[in-house]
Amino acid sequence: MKISRGARALGAAALAVVVPLVSATAAVPAAANPVISSIAPDPSVQRGADGAFHVYASSDDWSDGAGYRLVPHFRSFDLVEWEYVGDAFGSRPSWAPSGSYLWAPDVHVADAGAVMYYTTGGPAPCIGMATAPGIEGPWTHGGAPIVCYGADAPYRDLDPMDPEVVFTADGPVMFMGNFEGIHAVRMNPAGTALIGDPVLVAGTGVEAPAIVSREGRTHLFTSAGLCCNGEQSQYRVLGGRADDVMGPYSDRQQRPLVQGPGSPLPGDVILKGDADWVGPGHVDVTTDDAGQDWMLYHAAPRGSAVLPNGVQRRYMMLDRLDWVGGWPVVGDGTPSSTRSADPVVSLPVRLTAVGGAVLRPDRDGQVLDASVRMDSTGSAYSGDLRAALTGPDKRRVALPVLVDGQALPSVPQAVGAGATVTRALTLRPAAPMAPGRYELVVSVGDAGGPARELAVFGLEVAPDGSLSMGSGALGSAPLGSLGG
């Protein structure tokens, strides 16, 4: 999680009153990468019924004392500013092998709700699935795995890791593989079991398949190299395409992705590391409201690639994905630190954090002072502002808003057509904030309805009780270490 782009742009002033600003809404400058500076590897993205984009990522320890995050869940209304919602799961599935963990989630919205496929990892990995009423959760593990290492024929030779399921007119197809060859296997109509014979679509040396259909062809993205060996990581994104989802796949040089023994690793290099970023890879793709594709992936900052606990700082990145001559192109082929433009997403209103937050004592304990700016996106808007705080214990707690001595669950706020309003909020934590990193989220939604937009503050409470702001939160990065 990171301090909002608006907070960086507007400085540290915390306003104490509602201040009308200019009557015209200024263009929002493009934000910098990463868009999530908590550990968010192997992102899988889907848009929910609430209009928000939801990302689920691989489990990891963020080195903040909160322990292992079990498939962390993030949410954004604009693909740029993200909040940590919580973990998808409180425990591993009952059938998971001892010592396993959950990684490489693959999420989908279905007619009956949502489905997630994942890998349990370990020496005998399995692919499992979970279901939820919607992409927002809550998630329930299936009672048995879909496939495990060493399964009976014809699946004995599969590498059951890094699942990617594609829903086609002929039924779902599961892609899987983690450096031992990527296979595609047809599934039953419900997507709960494998029923077809495995088809090898890419050879050894690659993992993390991702499928995108564009312009009548199916594109297969994979990742090569090691993701997590610090500054030495050569992780990179490769690509190829086929006329059919089951292949055969080849790159621009017409090299088959199923290479022969001893052949160089085929695949077009879509993304690789540079002087600023280490090991970009494990991608997913989403589309904004203007029809533009965007690639989500993880990468680590060069010079600070590893957390104190040894975990790779795999932050989530966002870059524009174009199709040139029918082939995928991402910028100059390296991660951007600053985009020339951000995704176009239709929002009823835009909410931005203004400056820093202030933690101060009062007669009943502590209060947080923070300010947000509401920008009209064309029409007048009226809604409710709410606040929530997530701290080192991973618990997400609603914060009452203090108005004339009363603690209210929300406060109304309106903005006129083409106008901007800044609102100062005084928030009441339920208990004194212990030392550690926090994420403060202020959201706005229709009166009595769900959130429609949000603003995020990254905070750190020092042992002496003082509060500082930063671009990293909840253990991801040294505060202030990221220029973005």
Short mmCIF file of N, CA and C in Angstrom, two decimals, residues 143-208:
data_model
loop_
_atom_site.label_atom_id
_atom_site.label_comp_id
_atom_site.label_asym_id
_atom_site.label_seq_id
_atom_site.Cartn_x
_atom_site.Cartn_y
_atom_site.Cartn_z
N GLY A 143 -13.72 -29.25 -1.36
CA GLY A 143 -13.46 -30.37 -0.47
C GLY A 143 -12.32 -31.27 -0.90
N ALA A 144 -11.83 -31.10 -2.13
CA ALA A 144 -10.76 -31.96 -2.64
C ALA A 144 -10.00 -31.20 -3.72
N PRO A 145 -8.73 -31.54 -3.97
CA PRO A 145 -7.98 -30.88 -5.04
C PRO A 145 -8.48 -31.31 -6.41
N ILE A 146 -8.19 -30.51 -7.40
CA ILE A 146 -8.51 -30.85 -8.79
C ILE A 146 -7.49 -31.84 -9.35
N VAL A 147 -6.23 -31.61 -9.06
CA VAL A 147 -5.17 -32.50 -9.50
C VAL A 147 -3.96 -32.30 -8.59
N CYS A 148 -3.22 -33.38 -8.35
CA CYS A 148 -2.02 -33.33 -7.52
C CYS A 148 -0.85 -33.96 -8.26
N TYR A 149 0.33 -33.66 -7.79
CA TYR A 149 1.56 -34.25 -8.32
C TYR A 149 1.49 -35.78 -8.20
N GLY A 150 1.85 -36.47 -9.30
CA GLY A 150 1.82 -37.93 -9.27
C GLY A 150 0.45 -38.53 -9.45
N ALA A 151 -0.49 -37.75 -10.02
CA ALA A 151 -1.85 -38.26 -10.22
C ALA A 151 -1.83 -39.45 -11.18
N ASP A 152 -2.94 -40.15 -11.23
CA ASP A 152 -3.07 -41.28 -12.15
C ASP A 152 -3.05 -40.79 -13.59
N ALA A 153 -2.73 -41.70 -14.51
CA ALA A 153 -2.75 -41.39 -15.94
C ALA A 153 -4.15 -40.91 -16.33
N PRO A 154 -4.26 -39.93 -17.25
CA PRO A 154 -3.17 -39.39 -18.07
C PRO A 154 -2.50 -38.15 -17.49
N TYR A 155 -2.67 -37.93 -16.18
CA TYR A 155 -2.19 -36.66 -15.59
C TYR A 155 -0.94 -36.84 -14.74
N ARG A 156 -0.33 -38.04 -14.82
CA ARG A 156 0.82 -38.32 -13.96
C ARG A 156 2.00 -37.39 -14.23
N ASP A 157 2.18 -36.99 -15.47
CA ASP A 157 3.35 -36.18 -15.84
C ASP A 157 3.08 -34.68 -15.80
N LEU A 158 1.90 -34.27 -15.33
CA LEU A 158 1.61 -32.84 -15.23
C LEU A 158 2.45 -32.20 -14.13
N ASP A 159 2.65 -30.90 -14.29
CA ASP A 159 3.31 -30.07 -13.28
C ASP A 159 2.21 -29.20 -12.67
N PRO A 160 1.50 -29.68 -11.63
CA PRO A 160 0.28 -29.01 -11.17
C PRO A 160 0.55 -27.77 -10.32
N MET A 161 0.98 -26.72 -11.00
CA MET A 161 1.28 -25.46 -10.34
C MET A 161 0.90 -24.32 -11.27
N ASP A 162 0.71 -23.12 -10.69
CA ASP A 162 0.44 -21.91 -11.45
C ASP A 162 -0.74 -22.07 -12.41
N PRO A 163 -1.94 -22.35 -11.90
CA PRO A 163 -3.07 -22.58 -12.79
C PRO A 163 -3.54 -21.31 -13.47
N GLU A 164 -4.00 -21.45 -14.70
CA GLU A 164 -4.66 -20.40 -15.46
C GLU A 164 -5.81 -21.06 -16.21
N VAL A 165 -7.04 -20.69 -15.90
CA VAL A 165 -8.20 -21.30 -16.54
C VAL A 165 -8.79 -20.32 -17.54
N VAL A 166 -9.06 -20.83 -18.73
CA VAL A 166 -9.65 -20.03 -19.80
C VAL A 166 -11.03 -20.62 -20.10
N PHE A 167 -12.04 -19.77 -20.10
CA PHE A 167 -13.40 -20.23 -20.37
C PHE A 167 -13.71 -19.98 -21.85
N THR A 168 -13.84 -21.06 -22.61
CA THR A 168 -14.06 -20.98 -24.05
C THR A 168 -15.47 -21.46 -24.39
N ALA A 169 -15.84 -21.31 -25.66
CA ALA A 169 -17.15 -21.77 -26.10
C ALA A 169 -17.28 -23.28 -25.99
N ASP A 170 -16.16 -23.97 -25.99
CA ASP A 170 -16.16 -25.44 -25.87
C ASP A 170 -15.93 -25.90 -24.43
N GLY A 171 -15.95 -24.96 -23.49
CA GLY A 171 -15.74 -25.32 -22.09
C GLY A 171 -14.41 -24.80 -21.58
N PRO A 172 -14.22 -24.87 -20.25
CA PRO A 172 -12.97 -24.34 -19.68
C PRO A 172 -11.77 -25.21 -19.99
N VAL A 173 -10.61 -24.54 -20.05
CA VAL A 173 -9.33 -25.20 -20.27
C VAL A 173 -8.38 -24.71 -19.19
N MET A 174 -7.70 -25.65 -18.52
CA MET A 174 -6.72 -25.27 -17.51
C MET A 174 -5.31 -25.38 -18.08
N PHE A 175 -4.55 -24.27 -17.96
CA PHE A 175 -3.13 -24.26 -18.25
C PHE A 175 -2.39 -24.36 -16.93
N MET A 176 -1.28 -25.07 -16.90
CA MET A 176 -0.51 -25.20 -15.66
C MET A 176 0.94 -25.51 -16.00
N GLY A 177 1.84 -25.16 -15.09
CA GLY A 177 3.24 -25.50 -15.29
C GLY A 177 4.17 -24.56 -14.57
N ASN A 178 5.25 -25.13 -14.03
CA ASN A 178 6.22 -24.39 -13.25
C ASN A 178 7.61 -24.90 -13.58
N PHE A 179 8.10 -24.53 -14.78
CA PHE A 179 9.44 -24.84 -15.28
C PHE A 179 9.59 -26.26 -15.81
N GLU A 180 8.59 -27.12 -15.66
CA GLU A 180 8.71 -28.50 -16.15
C GLU A 180 7.81 -28.75 -17.35
N GLY A 181 7.46 -27.71 -18.05
CA GLY A 181 6.57 -27.83 -19.20
C GLY A 181 5.18 -27.35 -18.86
N ILE A 182 4.60 -26.56 -19.77
CA ILE A 182 3.25 -26.03 -19.55
C ILE A 182 2.27 -26.84 -20.39
N HIS A 183 1.25 -27.36 -19.73
CA HIS A 183 0.23 -28.16 -20.38
C HIS A 183 -1.11 -27.46 -20.34
N ALA A 184 -1.93 -27.72 -21.36
CA ALA A 184 -3.32 -27.30 -21.39
C ALA A 184 -4.20 -28.55 -21.33
N VAL A 185 -5.22 -28.52 -20.47
CA VAL A 185 -6.10 -29.67 -20.29
C VAL A 185 -7.54 -29.18 -20.24
N ARG A 186 -8.40 -29.79 -21.02
CA ARG A 186 -9.81 -29.42 -20.98
C ARG A 186 -10.44 -29.89 -19.67
N MET A 187 -11.45 -29.11 -19.21
CA MET A 187 -12.13 -29.39 -17.95
C MET A 187 -13.61 -29.68 -18.22
N ASN A 188 -14.28 -30.19 -17.19
CA ASN A 188 -15.72 -30.37 -17.31
C ASN A 188 -16.40 -29.01 -17.35
N PRO A 189 -17.66 -28.95 -17.79
CA PRO A 189 -18.32 -27.64 -17.94
C PRO A 189 -18.33 -26.80 -16.67
N ALA A 190 -18.35 -27.44 -15.50
CA ALA A 190 -18.37 -26.70 -14.24
C ALA A 190 -16.99 -26.19 -13.83
N GLY A 191 -15.95 -26.62 -14.53
CA GLY A 191 -14.60 -26.20 -14.17
C GLY A 191 -14.10 -26.79 -12.88
N THR A 192 -14.60 -27.99 -12.53
CA THR A 192 -14.23 -28.61 -11.25
C THR A 192 -13.36 -29.83 -11.40
N ALA A 193 -13.12 -30.28 -12.66
CA ALA A 193 -12.33 -31.49 -12.86
C ALA A 193 -11.71 -31.47 -14.25
N LEU A 194 -10.58 -32.15 -14.39
CA LEU A 194 -9.94 -32.32 -15.69
C LEU A 194 -10.60 -33.50 -16.41
N ILE A 195 -10.83 -33.34 -17.72
CA ILE A 195 -11.44 -34.44 -18.47
C ILE A 195 -10.71 -34.75 -19.77
N GLY A 196 -9.86 -33.84 -20.23
CA GLY A 196 -9.18 -34.05 -21.51
C GLY A 196 -7.78 -34.56 -21.34
N ASP A 197 -7.17 -34.93 -22.45
CA ASP A 197 -5.77 -35.34 -22.43
C ASP A 197 -4.89 -34.10 -22.38
N PRO A 198 -3.79 -34.14 -21.63
CA PRO A 198 -2.89 -32.98 -21.56
C PRO A 198 -2.23 -32.71 -22.91
N VAL A 199 -2.11 -31.43 -23.23
CA VAL A 199 -1.42 -31.00 -24.44
C VAL A 199 -0.28 -30.09 -24.03
N LEU A 200 0.95 -30.44 -24.40
CA LEU A 200 2.10 -29.61 -24.09
C LEU A 200 2.08 -28.39 -24.99
N VAL A 201 2.04 -27.18 -24.40
CA VAL A 201 1.98 -25.94 -25.20
C VAL A 201 3.24 -25.10 -25.09
N ALA A 202 4.07 -25.35 -24.07
CA ALA A 202 5.36 -24.66 -23.93
C ALA A 202 6.30 -25.60 -23.19
N GLY A 203 7.56 -25.54 -23.54
CA GLY A 203 8.53 -26.48 -22.98
C GLY A 203 9.02 -26.08 -21.61
N THR A 204 10.08 -26.72 -21.19
CA THR A 204 10.66 -26.47 -19.88
C THR A 204 11.29 -25.08 -19.83
N GLY A 205 11.48 -24.59 -18.60
CA GLY A 205 12.16 -23.31 -18.42
C GLY A 205 11.26 -22.12 -18.22
N VAL A 206 9.94 -22.35 -18.27
CA VAL A 206 9.00 -21.24 -18.06
C VAL A 206 7.90 -21.68 -17.10
N GLU A 207 7.23 -20.67 -16.51
CA GLU A 207 6.14 -20.91 -15.57
C GLU A 207 5.08 -19.83 -15.76
N ALA A 208 4.07 -19.85 -14.88
CA ALA A 208 3.08 -18.78 -14.76
C ALA A 208 2.37 -18.46 -16.06
#
